[in-house]
PDB file of C-alpha atoms and ligand atoms in Angstrom:
ATOM      1  CA  MET J  27      21.158  25.766  -7.487  1.00 75.00           C
ATOM      2  CA  LEU J  28      19.270  22.469  -7.342  1.00 83.00           C
ATOM      3  CA  GLY J  29      19.009  20.384 -10.496  1.00 93.00           C
ATOM      4  CA  MET J  30      15.687  19.239 -11.924  1.00 96.00           C
ATOM      5  CA  SER J  31      15.988  15.680 -10.597  1.00 95.00           C
ATOM      6  CA  GLU J  32      16.698  16.958  -7.072  1.00 96.00           C
ATOM      7  CA  MET J  33      13.682  19.262  -7.254  1.00 97.00           C
ATOM      8  CA  ARG J  34      11.592  16.321  -8.480  1.00 98.00           C
ATOM      9  CA  GLU J  35      12.792  14.190  -5.558  1.00 97.00           C
ATOM     10  CA  MET J  36      11.974  16.963  -3.075  1.00 98.00           C
ATOM     11  CA  LEU J  37       8.433  17.304  -4.426  1.00 98.00           C
ATOM     12  CA  ILE J  38       7.856  13.544  -4.277  1.00 98.00           C
ATOM     13  CA  ARG J  39       9.172  13.439  -0.699  1.00 98.00           C
ATOM     14  CA  ARG J  40       6.822  16.264   0.273  1.00 98.00           C
ATOM     15  CA  LEU J  41       3.803  14.567  -1.332  1.00 98.00           C
ATOM     16  CA  ILE J  42       4.664  11.394   0.619  1.00 98.00           C
ATOM     17  CA  GLU J  43       5.019  13.334   3.895  1.00 98.00           C
ATOM     18  CA  GLU J  44       1.700  15.074   3.281  1.00 97.00           C
ATOM     19  CA  GLY J  45       0.072  11.648   2.872  1.00 98.00           C
ATOM     20  CA  VAL J  46      -0.925  12.347  -0.730  1.00 98.00           C
ATOM     21  CA  LEU J  47       1.386   9.834  -2.409  1.00 98.00           C
ATOM     22  CA  THR J  48       0.900   6.354  -0.939  1.00 98.00           C
ATOM     23  CA  GLN J  49       1.085   3.729  -3.715  1.00 98.00           C
ATOM     24  CA  PRO J  50       4.654   2.542  -4.469  1.00 97.00           C
ATOM     25  CA  GLU J  51       4.005   2.163  -8.216  1.00 95.00           C
ATOM     26  CA  VAL J  52       2.757   5.767  -8.446  1.00 98.00           C
ATOM     27  CA  ILE J  53       5.716   7.060  -6.397  1.00 98.00           C
ATOM     28  CA  LYS J  54       8.086   5.210  -8.727  1.00 97.00           C
ATOM     29  CA  ALA J  55       6.376   6.522 -11.850  1.00 97.00           C
ATOM     30  CA  MET J  56       6.280  10.153 -10.708  1.00 98.00           C
ATOM     31  CA  SER J  57       9.938   9.924  -9.661  1.00 98.00           C
ATOM     32  CA  LYS J  58      10.809   8.915 -13.218  1.00 97.00           C
ATOM     33  CA  VAL J  59       8.779  11.209 -15.483  1.00 98.00           C
ATOM     34  CA  PRO J  60      10.474  14.596 -16.075  1.00 98.00           C
ATOM     35  CA  ARG J  61       7.606  17.105 -15.646  1.00 98.00           C
ATOM     36  CA  GLU J  62       9.955  19.877 -16.839  1.00 98.00           C
ATOM     37  CA  GLU J  63       9.845  18.288 -20.322  1.00 98.00           C
ATOM     38  CA  PHE J  64       6.039  18.630 -20.477  1.00 98.00           C
ATOM     39  CA  VAL J  65       5.474  22.205 -19.225  1.00 98.00           C
ATOM     40  CA  MET J  66       5.894  25.216 -21.524  1.00 98.00           C
ATOM     41  CA  PRO J  67       9.654  25.817 -21.971  1.00 97.00           C
ATOM     42  CA  GLU J  68       9.466  29.218 -20.252  1.00 97.00           C
ATOM     43  CA  LEU J  69       7.931  27.566 -17.148  1.00 97.00           C
ATOM     44  CA  ARG J  70      10.572  24.860 -16.678  1.00 96.00           C
ATOM     45  CA  GLU J  71      11.803  26.401 -13.440  1.00 96.00           C
ATOM     46  CA  GLN J  72       8.282  26.040 -11.989  1.00 97.00           C
ATOM     47  CA  ALA J  73       7.897  22.400 -13.015  1.00 98.00           C
ATOM     48  CA  TYR J  74       8.241  21.114  -9.438  1.00 98.00           C
ATOM     49  CA  MET J  75       5.879  23.515  -7.735  1.00 97.00           C
ATOM     50  CA  ASP J  76       2.753  21.589  -6.718  1.00 98.00           C
ATOM     51  CA  THR J  77       0.455  23.683  -8.862  1.00 97.00           C
ATOM     52  CA  PRO J  78      -1.313  23.542 -12.233  1.00 97.00           C
ATOM     53  CA  LEU J  79       0.510  25.563 -14.923  1.00 98.00           C
ATOM     54  CA  PRO J  80      -0.788  27.075 -18.170  1.00 97.00           C
ATOM     55  CA  SER J  81      -0.161  25.017 -21.335  1.00 97.00           C
ATOM     56  CA  LEU J  82      -1.610  26.181 -24.707  1.00 96.00           C
ATOM     57  CA  GLU J  83      -4.980  27.641 -25.782  1.00 96.00           C
ATOM     58  CA  GLY J  84      -6.014  28.494 -22.203  1.00 94.00           C
ATOM     59  CA  GLN J  85      -5.548  24.883 -21.037  1.00 96.00           C
ATOM     60  CA  THR J  86      -3.443  23.642 -18.116  1.00 97.00           C
ATOM     61  CA  ILE J  87      -1.214  20.821 -16.928  1.00 98.00           C
ATOM     62  CA  SER J  88      -2.662  19.450 -13.662  1.00 97.00           C
ATOM     63  CA  ALA J  89      -0.904  19.876 -10.313  1.00 98.00           C
ATOM     64  CA  PRO J  90       1.326  16.931  -9.331  1.00 98.00           C
ATOM     65  CA  HIS J  91      -0.837  16.091  -6.276  1.00 98.00           C
ATOM     66  CA  MET J  92      -3.900  15.746  -8.554  1.00 98.00           C
ATOM     67  CA  VAL J  93      -1.976  13.471 -10.946  1.00 98.00           C
ATOM     68  CA  ALA J  94      -0.998  11.314  -7.943  1.00 98.00           C
ATOM     69  CA  ILE J  95      -4.523  11.183  -6.505  1.00 98.00           C
ATOM     70  CA  MET J  96      -6.142  10.244  -9.836  1.00 98.00           C
ATOM     71  CA  CYS J  97      -3.593   7.505 -10.608  1.00 98.00           C
ATOM     72  CA  GLN J  98      -4.068   6.050  -7.132  1.00 98.00           C
ATOM     73  CA  LEU J  99      -7.877   6.105  -7.372  1.00 98.00           C
ATOM     74  CA  LEU J 100      -7.570   4.107 -10.611  1.00 98.00           C
ATOM     75  CA  SER J 101      -5.408   1.428  -8.900  1.00 96.00           C
ATOM     76  CA  LEU J 102      -3.283   1.157 -12.051  1.00 96.00           C
ATOM     77  CA  LYS J 103      -1.314  -2.066 -12.474  1.00 94.00           C
ATOM     78  CA  PRO J 104       1.219  -3.309 -15.061  1.00 93.00           C
ATOM     79  CA  GLY J 105      -0.565  -4.594 -18.154  1.00 94.00           C
ATOM     80  CA  HIS J 106      -3.601  -2.346 -17.794  1.00 96.00           C
ATOM     81  CA  MET J 107      -5.140  -0.705 -20.844  1.00 97.00           C
ATOM     82  CA  VAL J 108      -5.789   2.957 -20.087  1.00 98.00           C
ATOM     83  CA  LEU J 109      -7.861   5.636 -21.813  1.00 98.00           C
ATOM     84  CA  GLU J 110      -7.125   9.264 -20.978  1.00 99.00           C
ATOM     85  CA  VAL J 111      -9.552  11.975 -22.104  1.00 98.00           C
ATOM     86  CA  GLY J 112      -7.683  15.294 -22.261  1.00 98.00           C
ATOM     87  CA  ALA J 113      -4.078  14.451 -23.190  1.00 98.00           C
ATOM     88  CA  GLY J 114      -2.995  18.107 -22.878  1.00 98.00           C
ATOM     89  CA  THR J 115       0.793  18.147 -22.511  1.00 98.00           C
ATOM     90  CA  GLY J 116       1.074  14.335 -22.310  1.00 98.00           C
ATOM     91  CA  TYR J 117       2.478  14.400 -18.756  1.00 98.00           C
ATOM     92  CA  HIS J 118      -0.293  12.449 -17.032  1.00 98.00           C
ATOM     93  CA  ALA J 119      -0.309   9.880 -19.840  1.00 98.00           C
ATOM     94  CA  ALA J 120       3.450   9.379 -19.356  1.00 98.00           C
ATOM     95  CA  VAL J 121       2.969   8.792 -15.612  1.00 98.00           C
ATOM     96  CA  CYS J 122       0.244   6.216 -16.389  1.00 98.00           C
ATOM     97  CA  ALA J 123       2.527   4.555 -18.967  1.00 97.00           C
ATOM     98  CA  GLU J 124       5.319   4.180 -16.399  1.00 96.00           C
ATOM     99  CA  ILE J 125       2.884   2.197 -14.244  1.00 96.00           C
ATOM    100  CA  VAL J 126       1.054   0.084 -16.826  1.00 96.00           C
ATOM    101  CA  ALA J 127       3.893  -0.440 -19.322  1.00 92.00           C
ATOM    102  CA  PRO J 128       7.144  -0.304 -17.368  1.00 80.00           C
ATOM    103  CA  ARG J 129      10.362  -0.910 -19.293  1.00 80.00           C
ATOM    104  CA  GLN J 130      11.236  -4.239 -17.703  1.00 73.00           C
ATOM    105  CA  PRO J 131      11.991  -7.601 -19.211  1.00 62.00           C
ATOM    106  CA  GLY J 132       8.947  -9.812 -18.921  1.00 61.00           C
ATOM    107  CA  ALA J 133       6.610  -6.904 -18.180  1.00 70.00           C
ATOM    108  CA  LYS J 134       3.036  -7.497 -19.276  1.00 74.00           C
ATOM    109  CA  ASP J 135       1.674  -5.394 -22.117  1.00 86.00           C
ATOM    110  CA  GLY J 136      -0.047  -2.207 -21.169  1.00 95.00           C
ATOM    111  CA  HIS J 137      -0.838   0.885 -23.178  1.00 96.00           C
ATOM    112  CA  VAL J 138      -2.249   4.368 -22.798  1.00 98.00           C
ATOM    113  CA  PHE J 139      -4.593   5.863 -25.410  1.00 98.00           C
ATOM    114  CA  ALA J 140      -4.837   9.616 -24.832  1.00 98.00           C
ATOM    115  CA  ILE J 141      -7.424  11.725 -26.672  1.00 98.00           C
ATOM    116  CA  GLU J 142      -7.115  15.481 -27.154  1.00 98.00           C
ATOM    117  CA  ARG J 143      -9.455  17.815 -29.080  1.00 98.00           C
ATOM    118  CA  ILE J 144      -7.106  20.782 -29.648  1.00 98.00           C
ATOM    119  CA  ARG J 145      -4.652  20.167 -32.490  1.00 98.00           C
ATOM    120  CA  SER J 146      -1.762  22.262 -31.104  1.00 98.00           C
ATOM    121  CA  LEU J 147      -1.928  20.229 -27.874  1.00 98.00           C
ATOM    122  CA  VAL J 148      -2.082  16.943 -29.800  1.00 98.00           C
ATOM    123  CA  GLU J 149       1.186  17.978 -31.457  1.00 98.00           C
ATOM    124  CA  PHE J 150       2.684  19.270 -28.181  1.00 98.00           C
ATOM    125  CA  ALA J 151       1.812  16.017 -26.355  1.00 98.00           C
ATOM    126  CA  ARG J 152       3.171  13.855 -29.173  1.00 98.00           C
ATOM    127  CA  SER J 153       6.486  15.697 -29.325  1.00 98.00           C
ATOM    128  CA  ASN J 154       6.929  15.725 -25.523  1.00 98.00           C
ATOM    129  CA  LEU J 155       6.147  12.008 -25.300  1.00 98.00           C
ATOM    130  CA  ALA J 156       8.491  11.173 -28.203  1.00 98.00           C
ATOM    131  CA  ARG J 157      11.370  13.207 -26.717  1.00 98.00           C
ATOM    132  CA  CYS J 158      10.969  11.360 -23.409  1.00 97.00           C
ATOM    133  CA  GLY J 159      10.736   7.895 -24.978  1.00 96.00           C
ATOM    134  CA  TYR J 160       7.020   7.140 -24.500  1.00 97.00           C
ATOM    135  CA  SER J 161       5.862   6.969 -28.139  1.00 95.00           C
ATOM    136  CA  ASP J 162       5.576   3.191 -28.137  1.00 94.00           C
ATOM    137  CA  ARG J 163       3.577   3.092 -24.889  1.00 96.00           C
ATOM    138  CA  VAL J 164       1.258   6.075 -25.401  1.00 97.00           C
ATOM    139  CA  THR J 165      -0.887   6.776 -28.477  1.00 98.00           C
ATOM    140  CA  VAL J 166      -2.230  10.329 -28.768  1.00 98.00           C
ATOM    141  CA  ILE J 167      -5.456  10.563 -30.758  1.00 98.00           C
ATOM    142  CA  GLU J 168      -7.033  13.784 -32.018  1.00 98.00           C
ATOM    143  CA  GLY J 169     -10.779  13.861 -31.404  1.00 98.00           C
ATOM    144  CA  ASP J 170     -13.714  14.234 -29.042  1.00 98.00           C
ATOM    145  CA  GLY J 171     -12.912  12.105 -26.019  1.00 98.00           C
ATOM    146  CA  THR J 172     -16.469  12.266 -24.668  1.00 98.00           C
ATOM    147  CA  LEU J 173     -17.126   9.544 -27.262  1.00 98.00           C
ATOM    148  CA  GLY J 174     -14.271   7.478 -25.857  1.00 98.00           C
ATOM    149  CA  TYR J 175     -12.101   5.466 -28.230  1.00 98.00           C
ATOM    150  CA  PRO J 176     -14.052   2.300 -29.106  1.00 98.00           C
ATOM    151  CA  ASP J 177     -11.225   0.869 -31.264  1.00 97.00           C
ATOM    152  CA  ALA J 178      -9.198  -0.173 -28.211  1.00 97.00           C
ATOM    153  CA  ALA J 179     -12.057  -0.725 -25.712  1.00 98.00           C
ATOM    154  CA  PRO J 180     -12.682  -2.086 -23.124  1.00 98.00           C
ATOM    155  CA  TYR J 181     -10.327  -0.309 -20.734  1.00 98.00           C
ATOM    156  CA  ASP J 182      -9.160  -1.252 -17.245  1.00 98.00           C
ATOM    157  CA  ALA J 183      -8.950   2.419 -16.396  1.00 98.00           C
ATOM    158  CA  ILE J 184     -10.421   5.633 -17.818  1.00 98.00           C
ATOM    159  CA  LEU J 185      -8.951   8.934 -16.717  1.00 98.00           C
ATOM    160  CA  VAL J 186     -10.793  12.147 -17.563  1.00 98.00           C
ATOM    161  CA  THR J 187      -8.762  15.297 -16.939  1.00 98.00           C
ATOM    162  CA  ALA J 188     -11.381  17.931 -17.794  1.00 97.00           C
ATOM    163  CA  ALA J 189     -14.648  18.692 -15.988  1.00 97.00           C
ATOM    164  CA  ALA J 190     -17.823  17.179 -17.457  1.00 98.00           C
ATOM    165  CA  PRO J 191     -21.450  18.287 -17.011  1.00 97.00           C
ATOM    166  CA  ARG J 192     -22.267  14.588 -16.462  1.00 97.00           C
ATOM    167  CA  ILE J 193     -20.562  11.248 -16.993  1.00 98.00           C
ATOM    168  CA  PRO J 194     -20.467  10.636 -20.777  1.00 98.00           C
ATOM    169  CA  PRO J 195     -22.373   7.346 -21.415  1.00 98.00           C
ATOM    170  CA  PRO J 196     -19.852   6.066 -24.039  1.00 98.00           C
ATOM    171  CA  LEU J 197     -17.097   6.158 -21.415  1.00 98.00           C
ATOM    172  CA  LYS J 198     -19.105   3.968 -19.037  1.00 98.00           C
ATOM    173  CA  SER J 199     -19.758   1.452 -21.788  1.00 97.00           C
ATOM    174  CA  GLN J 200     -16.041   1.251 -22.662  1.00 98.00           C
ATOM    175  CA  LEU J 201     -15.060   0.231 -19.121  1.00 98.00           C
ATOM    176  CA  ARG J 202     -14.043  -3.380 -18.517  1.00 98.00           C
ATOM    177  CA  ASP J 203     -15.815  -5.366 -15.788  1.00 98.00           C
ATOM    178  CA  GLY J 204     -13.990  -4.448 -12.562  1.00 97.00           C
ATOM    179  CA  GLY J 205     -12.476  -1.405 -14.267  1.00 98.00           C
ATOM    180  CA  ARG J 206     -12.496   2.102 -12.867  1.00 98.00           C
ATOM    181  CA  MET J 207     -12.974   5.620 -14.188  1.00 98.00           C
ATOM    182  CA  VAL J 208     -12.103   8.912 -12.454  1.00 98.00           C
ATOM    183  CA  ILE J 209     -13.828  12.009 -13.731  1.00 98.00           C
ATOM    184  CA  PRO J 210     -14.391  15.545 -12.464  1.00 98.00           C
ATOM    185  CA  VAL J 211     -18.076  16.471 -12.717  1.00 98.00           C
ATOM    186  CA  GLY J 212     -19.397  19.983 -12.258  1.00 97.00           C
ATOM    187  CA  GLU J 213     -19.516  23.564 -13.515  1.00 92.00           C
ATOM    188  CA  ALA J 214     -16.454  24.810 -15.381  1.00 83.00           C
ATOM    189  CA  TYR J 215     -14.028  26.931 -13.358  1.00 76.00           C
ATOM    190  CA  SER J 216     -15.771  26.252 -10.054  1.00 88.00           C
ATOM    191  CA  ILE J 217     -15.284  23.466  -7.495  1.00 94.00           C
ATOM    192  CA  GLN J 218     -16.178  20.146  -9.096  1.00 97.00           C
ATOM    193  CA  ASP J 219     -16.640  16.651  -7.626  1.00 98.00           C
ATOM    194  CA  LEU J 220     -13.986  14.099  -8.435  1.00 98.00           C
ATOM    195  CA  ILE J 221     -16.118  11.011  -9.077  1.00 98.00           C
ATOM    196  CA  VAL J 222     -14.900   7.417  -9.086  1.00 98.00           C
ATOM    197  CA  VAL J 223     -16.932   4.904 -11.125  1.00 98.00           C
ATOM    198  CA  GLU J 224     -16.393   1.157 -10.838  1.00 98.00           C
ATOM    199  CA  LYS J 225     -18.050  -1.305 -13.175  1.00 98.00           C
ATOM    200  CA  SER J 226     -19.182  -4.500 -11.544  1.00 96.00           C
ATOM    201  CA  GLY J 227     -21.146  -6.810 -13.823  1.00 95.00           C
ATOM    202  CA  SER J 228     -23.930  -4.720 -15.286  1.00 92.00           C
ATOM    203  CA  ASP J 229     -23.840  -2.339 -12.294  1.00 97.00           C
ATOM    204  CA  PHE J 230     -21.798   0.797 -11.721  1.00 98.00           C
ATOM    205  CA  LYS J 231     -20.742   1.856  -8.235  1.00 98.00           C
ATOM    206  CA  GLU J 232     -20.087   5.574  -7.956  1.00 98.00           C
ATOM    207  CA  TRP J 233     -18.653   7.666  -5.161  1.00 98.00           C
ATOM    208  CA  THR J 234     -17.150  11.117  -4.712  1.00 98.00           C
ATOM    209  CA  TYR J 235     -13.536  11.392  -3.653  1.00 97.00           C
ATOM    210  CA  GLY J 236     -13.582  15.142  -2.991  1.00 96.00           C
ATOM    211  CA  GLY J 237     -13.395  18.552  -4.634  1.00 95.00           C
ATOM    212  CA  CYS J 238     -11.226  19.557  -7.580  1.00 95.00           C
ATOM    213  CA  VAL J 239     -10.911  22.266 -10.248  1.00 94.00           C
ATOM    214  CA  PHE J 240     -10.430  21.415 -13.935  1.00 96.00           C
ATOM    215  CA  VAL J 241     -10.876  23.170 -17.285  1.00 95.00           C
ATOM    216  CA  PRO J 242     -14.129  22.215 -19.065  1.00 96.00           C
ATOM    217  CA  LEU J 243     -14.618  18.979 -20.993  1.00 97.00           C
ATOM    218  CA  CYS J 244     -16.039  20.152 -24.341  1.00 97.00           C
ATOM    219  CA  GLY J 245     -17.747  17.928 -26.889  1.00 98.00           C
ATOM    220  CA  ARG J 246     -20.768  15.795 -27.730  1.00 98.00           C
ATOM    221  CA  TYR J 247     -21.312  14.705 -24.089  1.00 98.00           C
ATOM    222  CA  GLY J 248     -19.420  17.647 -22.592  1.00 97.00           C
ATOM    223  CA  TRP J 249     -19.922  21.394 -22.467  1.00 96.00           C
ATOM    224  CA  ARG J 250     -20.444  23.345 -25.680  1.00 90.00           C
ATOM    225  CA  PRO J 251     -17.066  24.609 -26.962  1.00 82.00           C
TER     226      PRO J 251
HETATM  227  N1  LIG N 305      -3.859  15.637 -18.610  1.00 93.29           N
HETATM  228  C1  LIG N 305      -3.260  16.837 -19.162  1.00 93.29           C
HETATM  229  C2  LIG N 305      -3.957  18.094 -18.705  1.00 93.29           C
HETATM  230  C3  LIG N 305      -5.343  18.164 -19.180  1.00 93.29           C
HETATM  231  S1  LIG N 305      -6.070  19.784 -19.313  1.00 93.29           S
HETATM  232  C4  LIG N 305      -1.788  16.909 -18.878  1.00 93.29           C
HETATM  233  O1  LIG N 305      -1.222  15.995 -18.246  1.00 93.29           O
HETATM  234  O2  LIG N 305      -1.158  17.869 -19.315  1.00 93.29           O
HETATM  235  C5  LIG N 305      -7.543  19.252 -20.106  1.00 93.29           C
HETATM  236  C6  LIG N 305      -7.392  18.945 -21.574  1.00 93.29           C
HETATM  237  O3  LIG N 305      -8.611  18.362 -22.002  1.00 93.29           O
HETATM  238  C7  LIG N 305      -7.177  20.177 -22.437  1.00 93.29           C
HETATM  239  O4  LIG N 305      -6.004  20.036 -23.179  1.00 93.29           O
HETATM  240  C8  LIG N 305      -8.422  20.202 -23.336  1.00 93.29           C
HETATM  241  O5  LIG N 305      -8.157  20.664 -24.646  1.00 93.29           O
HETATM  242  C9  LIG N 305      -8.827  18.747 -23.329  1.00 93.29           C
HETATM  243  N2  LIG N 305     -10.219  18.456 -23.673  1.00 93.29           N
HETATM  244  C10 LIG N 305     -11.345  19.127 -23.318  1.00 93.29           C
HETATM  245  N3  LIG N 305     -12.431  18.505 -23.828  1.00 93.29           N
HETATM  246  C11 LIG N 305     -11.988  17.409 -24.509  1.00 93.29           C
HETATM  247  C12 LIG N 305     -12.626  16.371 -25.259  1.00 93.29           C
HETATM  248  N4  LIG N 305     -13.940  16.280 -25.412  1.00 93.29           N
HETATM  249  N5  LIG N 305     -11.835  15.421 -25.812  1.00 93.29           N
HETATM  250  C13 LIG N 305     -10.496  15.458 -25.700  1.00 93.29           C
HETATM  251  N6  LIG N 305      -9.842  16.416 -25.002  1.00 93.29           N
HETATM  252  C14 LIG N 305     -10.573  17.384 -24.415  1.00 93.29           C
END
């Protein structure tokens, strides 16, 4: 039987062959983070299937190809300050942390702030991230991420991993000049648009990357819980 790291390597190779994974820093990060440590323990064997998997409270961990696509659309670089809305299992935050805060001498600072509204997932994410050594590079905050996290703003990158009815205004205002946000916008449990927003001066450029399916973003500027 193949070990977890071999299965991880095979998945990464396939995503490269399919043309999904293209950026070296994202390939490196996804080759490092053990997805099996972030899925529900009974689903470990399925950790390297390219599919979303159930987490807790009817929520999911995104498919690896979607994690790759979103990280690449954000053009993450070492030293970036990242806000994730929808920490879930903590997996995507760990992948971002590997890119923006790599463990290398002389690496620039970089940090991921990940907000989650469901307490059991806040605890799940924190314990997964701690076990895998990311506690000092990822901060999990319990709260409504549609309000952003003004304490650490502005951000170079904002990653929203739940589908919004519209782009929450506080998230736009917490983006640094030149920074990018990726956010699924559309009806819950149907095909949504993955939107990329780039702040340039006082303007925002917006374009649609393609279709996606996410669980709903609930909160003040999201859907009603
Ligand atoms: N990125 C996660 C998967 C996210 S699933 C991972 O890597 O595992 C979407 C998550 O968004 C769910 O856990 C859900 O509880 C959370 N969520 C929905 N609305 C939210 C809000 N307003 N603020 C914070 N988290 C929210």
